[in-house]
Coordinates of C-alpha atoms in Angstrom, one line a residue:
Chain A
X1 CA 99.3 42.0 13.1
X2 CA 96.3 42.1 10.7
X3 CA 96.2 44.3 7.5
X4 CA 94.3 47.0 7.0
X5 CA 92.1 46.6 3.4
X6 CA 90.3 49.9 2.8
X7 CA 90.5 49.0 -0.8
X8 CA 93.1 51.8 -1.7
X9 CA 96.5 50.2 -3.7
X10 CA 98.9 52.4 -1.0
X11 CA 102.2 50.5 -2.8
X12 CA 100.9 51.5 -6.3
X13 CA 100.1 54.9 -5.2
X14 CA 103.6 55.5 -3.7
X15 CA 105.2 54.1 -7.2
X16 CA 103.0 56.8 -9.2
X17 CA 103.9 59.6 -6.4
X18 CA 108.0 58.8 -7.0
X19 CA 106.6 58.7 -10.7
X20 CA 105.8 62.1 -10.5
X21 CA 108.1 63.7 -8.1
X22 CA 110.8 62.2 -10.9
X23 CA 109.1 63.7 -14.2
X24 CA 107.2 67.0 -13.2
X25 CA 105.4 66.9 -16.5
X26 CA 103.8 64.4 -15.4
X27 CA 102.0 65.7 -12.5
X28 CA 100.6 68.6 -14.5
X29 CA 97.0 67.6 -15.4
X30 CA 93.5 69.0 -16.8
X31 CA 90.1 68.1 -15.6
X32 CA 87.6 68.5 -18.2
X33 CA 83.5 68.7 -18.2
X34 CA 80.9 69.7 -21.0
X35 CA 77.7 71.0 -19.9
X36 CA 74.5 70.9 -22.3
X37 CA 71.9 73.4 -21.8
X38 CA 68.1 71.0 -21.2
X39 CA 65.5 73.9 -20.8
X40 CA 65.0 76.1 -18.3
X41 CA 67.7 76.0 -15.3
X42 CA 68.2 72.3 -16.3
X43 CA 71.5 71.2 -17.7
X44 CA 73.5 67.6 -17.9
X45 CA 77.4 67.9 -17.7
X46 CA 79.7 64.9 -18.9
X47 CA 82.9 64.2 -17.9
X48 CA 85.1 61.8 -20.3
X49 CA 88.7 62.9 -21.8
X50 CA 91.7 64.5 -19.6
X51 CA 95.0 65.6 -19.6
X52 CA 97.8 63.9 -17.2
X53 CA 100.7 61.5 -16.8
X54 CA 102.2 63.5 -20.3
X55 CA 99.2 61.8 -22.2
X56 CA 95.0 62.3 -23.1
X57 CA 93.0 59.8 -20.6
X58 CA 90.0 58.4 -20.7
X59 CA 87.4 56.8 -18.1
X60 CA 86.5 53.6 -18.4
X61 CA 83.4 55.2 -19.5
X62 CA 81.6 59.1 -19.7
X63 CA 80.0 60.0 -16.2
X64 CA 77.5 62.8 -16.4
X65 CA 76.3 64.7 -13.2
X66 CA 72.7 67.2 -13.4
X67 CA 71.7 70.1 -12.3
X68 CA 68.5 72.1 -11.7
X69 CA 66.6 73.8 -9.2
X70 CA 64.0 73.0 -7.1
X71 CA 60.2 74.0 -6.9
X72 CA 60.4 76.5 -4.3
X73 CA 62.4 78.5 -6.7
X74 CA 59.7 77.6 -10.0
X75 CA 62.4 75.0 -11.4
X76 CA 61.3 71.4 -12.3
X77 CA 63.8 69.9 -9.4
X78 CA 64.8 67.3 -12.0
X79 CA 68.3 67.0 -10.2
X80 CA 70.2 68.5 -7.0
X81 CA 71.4 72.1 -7.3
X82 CA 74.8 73.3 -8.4
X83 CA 75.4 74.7 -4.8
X84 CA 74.4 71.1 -3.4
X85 CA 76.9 69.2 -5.9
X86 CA 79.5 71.6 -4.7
X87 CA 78.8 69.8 -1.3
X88 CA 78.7 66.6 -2.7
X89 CA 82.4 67.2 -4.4
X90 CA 84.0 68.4 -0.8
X91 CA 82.4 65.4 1.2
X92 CA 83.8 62.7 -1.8
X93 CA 86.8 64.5 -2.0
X94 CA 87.6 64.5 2.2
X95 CA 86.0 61.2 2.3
X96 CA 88.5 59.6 -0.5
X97 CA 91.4 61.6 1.5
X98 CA 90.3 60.1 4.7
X99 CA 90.3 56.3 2.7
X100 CA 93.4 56.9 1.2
X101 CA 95.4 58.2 4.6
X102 CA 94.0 55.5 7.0
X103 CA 95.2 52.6 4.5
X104 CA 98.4 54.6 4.6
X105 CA 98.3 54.4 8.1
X106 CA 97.2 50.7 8.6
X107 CA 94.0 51.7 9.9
X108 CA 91.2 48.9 8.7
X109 CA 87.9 51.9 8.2
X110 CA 84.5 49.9 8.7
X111 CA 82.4 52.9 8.2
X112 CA 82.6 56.6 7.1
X113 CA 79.9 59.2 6.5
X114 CA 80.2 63.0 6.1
X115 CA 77.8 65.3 6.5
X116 CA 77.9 68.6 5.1
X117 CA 75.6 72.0 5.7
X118 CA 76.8 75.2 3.6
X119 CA 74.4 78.3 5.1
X120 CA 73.7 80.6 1.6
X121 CA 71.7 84.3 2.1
X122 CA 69.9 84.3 -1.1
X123 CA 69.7 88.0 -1.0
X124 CA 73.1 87.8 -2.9
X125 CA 72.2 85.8 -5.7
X126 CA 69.0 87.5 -6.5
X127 CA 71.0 91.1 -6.5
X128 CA 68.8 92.6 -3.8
X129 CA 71.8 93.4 -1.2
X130 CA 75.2 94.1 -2.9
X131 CA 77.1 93.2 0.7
X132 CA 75.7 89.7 0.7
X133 CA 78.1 87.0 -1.5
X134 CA 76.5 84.6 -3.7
X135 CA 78.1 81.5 -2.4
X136 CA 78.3 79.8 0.9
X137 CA 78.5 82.0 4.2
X138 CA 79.8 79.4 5.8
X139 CA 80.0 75.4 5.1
X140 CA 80.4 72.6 8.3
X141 CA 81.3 68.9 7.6
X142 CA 80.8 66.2 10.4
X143 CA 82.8 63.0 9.7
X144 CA 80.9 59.6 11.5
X145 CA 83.7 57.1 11.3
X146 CA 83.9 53.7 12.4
X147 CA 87.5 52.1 12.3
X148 CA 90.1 50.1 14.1
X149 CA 92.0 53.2 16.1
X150 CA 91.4 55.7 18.4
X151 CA 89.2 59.0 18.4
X152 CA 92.7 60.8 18.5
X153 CA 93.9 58.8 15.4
X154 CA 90.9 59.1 13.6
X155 CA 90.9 62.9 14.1
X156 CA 94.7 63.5 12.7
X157 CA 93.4 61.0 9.6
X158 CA 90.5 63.5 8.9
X159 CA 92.6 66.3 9.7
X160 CA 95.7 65.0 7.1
X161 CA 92.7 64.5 4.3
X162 CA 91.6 68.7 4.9
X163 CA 95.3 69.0 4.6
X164 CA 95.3 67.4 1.5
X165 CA 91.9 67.6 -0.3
X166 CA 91.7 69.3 -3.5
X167 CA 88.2 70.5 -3.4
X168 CA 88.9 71.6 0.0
X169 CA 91.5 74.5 -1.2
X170 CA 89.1 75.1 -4.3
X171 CA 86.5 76.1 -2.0
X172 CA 88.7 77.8 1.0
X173 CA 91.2 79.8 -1.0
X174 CA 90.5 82.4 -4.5
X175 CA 90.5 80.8 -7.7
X176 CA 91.5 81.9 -10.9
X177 CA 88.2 81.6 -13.0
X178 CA 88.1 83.2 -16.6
X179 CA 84.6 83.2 -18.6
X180 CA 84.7 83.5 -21.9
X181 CA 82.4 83.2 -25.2
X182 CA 83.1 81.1 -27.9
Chain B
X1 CA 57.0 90.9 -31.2
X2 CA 57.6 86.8 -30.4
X3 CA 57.8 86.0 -26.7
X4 CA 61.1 84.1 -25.7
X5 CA 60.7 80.5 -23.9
X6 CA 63.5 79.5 -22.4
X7 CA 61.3 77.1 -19.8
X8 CA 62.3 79.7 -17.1
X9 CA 59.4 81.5 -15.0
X10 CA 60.5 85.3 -14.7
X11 CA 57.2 86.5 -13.3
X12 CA 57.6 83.6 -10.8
X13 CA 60.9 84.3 -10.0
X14 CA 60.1 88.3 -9.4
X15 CA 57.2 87.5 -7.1
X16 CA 59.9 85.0 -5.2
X17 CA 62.1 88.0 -5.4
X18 CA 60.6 90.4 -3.8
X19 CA 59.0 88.1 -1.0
X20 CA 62.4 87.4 0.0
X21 CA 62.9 90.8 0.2
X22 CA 60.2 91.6 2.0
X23 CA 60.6 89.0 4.2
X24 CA 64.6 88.7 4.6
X25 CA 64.8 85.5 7.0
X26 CA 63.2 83.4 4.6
X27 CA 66.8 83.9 2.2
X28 CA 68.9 82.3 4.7
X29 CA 68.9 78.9 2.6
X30 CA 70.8 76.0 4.2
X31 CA 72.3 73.1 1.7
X32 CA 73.2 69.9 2.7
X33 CA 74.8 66.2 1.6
X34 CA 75.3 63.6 2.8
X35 CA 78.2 61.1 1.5
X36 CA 78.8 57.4 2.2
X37 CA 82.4 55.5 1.7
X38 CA 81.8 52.3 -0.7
X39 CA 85.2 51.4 -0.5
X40 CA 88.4 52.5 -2.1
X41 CA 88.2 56.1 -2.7
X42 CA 84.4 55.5 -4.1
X43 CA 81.7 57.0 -2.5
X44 CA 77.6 57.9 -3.1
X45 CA 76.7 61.8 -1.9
X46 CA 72.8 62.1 -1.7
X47 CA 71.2 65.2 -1.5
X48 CA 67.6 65.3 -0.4
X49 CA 66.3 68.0 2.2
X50 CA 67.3 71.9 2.6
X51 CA 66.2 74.8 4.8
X52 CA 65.1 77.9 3.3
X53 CA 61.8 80.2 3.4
X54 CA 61.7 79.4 6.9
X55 CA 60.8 75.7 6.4
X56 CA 62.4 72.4 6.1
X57 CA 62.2 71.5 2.5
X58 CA 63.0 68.6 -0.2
X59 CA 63.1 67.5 -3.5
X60 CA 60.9 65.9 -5.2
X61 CA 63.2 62.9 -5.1
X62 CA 67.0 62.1 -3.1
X63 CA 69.5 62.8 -5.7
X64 CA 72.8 61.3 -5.4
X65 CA 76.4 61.9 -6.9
X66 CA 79.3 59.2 -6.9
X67 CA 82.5 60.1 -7.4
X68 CA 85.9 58.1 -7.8
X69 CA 89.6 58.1 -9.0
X70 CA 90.5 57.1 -12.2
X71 CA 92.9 54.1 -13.3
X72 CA 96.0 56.1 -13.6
X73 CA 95.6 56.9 -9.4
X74 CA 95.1 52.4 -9.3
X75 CA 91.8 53.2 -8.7
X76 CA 88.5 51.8 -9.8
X77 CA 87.2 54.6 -11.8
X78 CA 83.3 53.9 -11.1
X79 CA 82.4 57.9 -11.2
X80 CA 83.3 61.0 -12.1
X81 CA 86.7 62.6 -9.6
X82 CA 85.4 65.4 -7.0
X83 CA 87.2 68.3 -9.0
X84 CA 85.6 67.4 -12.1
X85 CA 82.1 67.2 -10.2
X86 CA 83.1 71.0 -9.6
X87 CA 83.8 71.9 -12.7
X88 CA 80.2 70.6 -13.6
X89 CA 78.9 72.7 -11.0
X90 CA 79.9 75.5 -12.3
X91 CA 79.1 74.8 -15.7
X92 CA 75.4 73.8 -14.4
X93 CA 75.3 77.1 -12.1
X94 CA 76.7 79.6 -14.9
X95 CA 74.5 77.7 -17.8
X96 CA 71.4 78.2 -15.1
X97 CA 72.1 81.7 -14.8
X98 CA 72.2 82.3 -18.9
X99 CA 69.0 80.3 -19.4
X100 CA 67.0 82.8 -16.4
X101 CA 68.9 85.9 -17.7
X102 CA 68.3 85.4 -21.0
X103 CA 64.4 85.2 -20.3
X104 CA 64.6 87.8 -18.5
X105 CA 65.6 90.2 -21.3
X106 CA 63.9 87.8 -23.6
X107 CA 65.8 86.4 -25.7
X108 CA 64.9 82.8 -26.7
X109 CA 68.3 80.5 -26.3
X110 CA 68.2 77.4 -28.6
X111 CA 71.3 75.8 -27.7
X112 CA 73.6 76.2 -25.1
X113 CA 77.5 74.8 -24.2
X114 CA 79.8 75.3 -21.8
X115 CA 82.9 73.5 -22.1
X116 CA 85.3 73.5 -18.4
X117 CA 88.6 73.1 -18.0
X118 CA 90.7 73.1 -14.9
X119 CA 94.7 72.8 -14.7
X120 CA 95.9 71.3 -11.5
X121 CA 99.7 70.3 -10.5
X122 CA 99.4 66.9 -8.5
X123 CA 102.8 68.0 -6.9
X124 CA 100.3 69.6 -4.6
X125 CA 97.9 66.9 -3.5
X126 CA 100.8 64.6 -3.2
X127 CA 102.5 66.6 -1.2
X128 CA 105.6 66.7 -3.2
X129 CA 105.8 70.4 -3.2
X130 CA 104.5 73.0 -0.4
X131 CA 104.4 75.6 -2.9
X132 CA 101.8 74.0 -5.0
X133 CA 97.9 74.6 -4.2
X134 CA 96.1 71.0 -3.5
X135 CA 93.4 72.5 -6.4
X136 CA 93.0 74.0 -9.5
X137 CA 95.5 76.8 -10.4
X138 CA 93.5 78.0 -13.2
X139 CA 90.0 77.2 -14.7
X140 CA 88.6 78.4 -18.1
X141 CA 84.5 78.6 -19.5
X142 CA 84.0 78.3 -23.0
X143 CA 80.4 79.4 -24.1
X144 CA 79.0 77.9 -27.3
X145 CA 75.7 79.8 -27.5
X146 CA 72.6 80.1 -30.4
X147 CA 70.5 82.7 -29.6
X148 CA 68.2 85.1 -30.8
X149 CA 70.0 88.1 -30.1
X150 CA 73.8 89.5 -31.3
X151 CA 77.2 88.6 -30.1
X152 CA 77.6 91.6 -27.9
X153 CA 73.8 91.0 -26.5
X154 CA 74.7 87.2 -26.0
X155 CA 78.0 88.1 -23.7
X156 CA 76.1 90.4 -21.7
X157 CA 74.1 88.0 -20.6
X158 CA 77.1 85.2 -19.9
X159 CA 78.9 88.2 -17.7
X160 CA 75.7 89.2 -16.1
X161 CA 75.5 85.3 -15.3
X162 CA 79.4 85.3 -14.1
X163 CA 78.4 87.9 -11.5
X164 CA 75.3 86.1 -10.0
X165 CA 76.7 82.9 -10.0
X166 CA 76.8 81.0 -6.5
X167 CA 79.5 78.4 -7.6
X168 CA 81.9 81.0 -9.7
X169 CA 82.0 83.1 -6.3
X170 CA 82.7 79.8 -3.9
X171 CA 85.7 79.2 -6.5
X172 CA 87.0 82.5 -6.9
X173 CA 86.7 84.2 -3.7
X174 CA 87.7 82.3 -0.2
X175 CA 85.4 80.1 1.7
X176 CA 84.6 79.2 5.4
X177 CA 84.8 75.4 5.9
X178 CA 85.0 74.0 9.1
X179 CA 85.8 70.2 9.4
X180 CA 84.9 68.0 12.1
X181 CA 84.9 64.6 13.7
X182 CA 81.6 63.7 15.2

């Protein structure tokens, strides 16, 4: 029988699950990002510190991620858009789920893209028709996999990574957001 | 009177506004990603072309945005995790809003800050507990702003912001996502 090697530790991830499930503390955690303001619709956000495992953590190293917009709205399009990093979160997050679940399963992946579309009426941002939301309409991600199983075994992998996916219930179910000044 | 410059074009954006109105097909914007595994729960999300104004479009340039687990999930921690990639998207889309606003009503910005946080029990993503959401159960913006206007004037403009924000609404109110094999 030959071993799957998706590159996810499954037996270190089952010890920090027990972990958890044994001190509940533990499992509570907070994400953290900073966002500086670069001129005009441009900004930079860092991600370093957060809170989990009863302790402050710390990448190896601060990531940062920009925004902007693009010409066609008069922006500099000096990075994606907020709306299109929102995509970007969803397809890493399904896509890690998907990693994570076939190594759990023994299932060797060789290949895995998603695509992702989210279909946005702009006459809700811009305040010209009060019906219209802001956000997506609707958003559709096609996963291309290539891996030692069957369609049918592929499909319950991607389906158990929806199940699972973090940014997946961020996006599909209310959030509680509060907005405050300083 | 001095003339604000927050490196936002209003009378642009006005003349964009009200050709989408006249014209209301060219609104319907479509966003896309697309997001390659690298192994482990690492991937690379590139964002390059979009529909909208009734024509294919691009950036000037492909943008891309990794995102990974950190050490204490045994993984490699080469990138920012997918919820704190949403965190800075809404940081990026709220700050884009007070930058446009605040030109609008001119009102020259010299700094801006927005500081995200987002609590999330891991009991839910691990599936240790069915009555725990997978995502954040709360999130919180903290504004640091220096502007040339007063308090009141300067939170007018961050709730205005809040209201027309495309990434507040995809976090706070449900979401259509449909998630397919290929």
């Amino acid at each position: 029988m030959k071993t799957a090697d998706n590159g996810v530790d499954v037996e270190a991830l089952r010890e920090i699950r027990q972990a958890l499930t044994d001190m509940p503390p533990a499992a509570l955690f907070t994400w953290r990002a900073t966002c500086a303001w670069l001129g005009g619709v441009h900004s930079r956000s860092t991600v370093e510190t957060f809170h989990g495992a009863c302790a402050e953590q710390a990448h190896r190293t601060p990531y940062s991620v920009e925004a902007d917009h693009p010409g066609v709205f008069a922006a500099t399009d000096n990075a994606a858009t907020p709306v299109e990093i929102v995509l970007s979160a969803l397809a890493s997050c399904l896509t890690a789920g998907v990693a994570a679940i076939a190594q759990h399963r023994g299932v060797q992946l060789r290949s895995v893209t998603a695509r992702v579309e989210g279909d946005m009426n702009l006459h809700g941002i811009l305040g010209i028709d009060a019906d219209v939301r802001n956000g997506f309409e609707a958003i559709r991600v096609g996963f291309d996999i290539d891996a030692d199983a069957t369609r049918e075994e592929i499909a319950a992998i991607v389906a158990q990574s929806q199940k699972r996916s973090a940014v997946f219930d961020i996006i599909t179910n209310p959030g509680n957001v509060k907005v405050a000044l300083e």
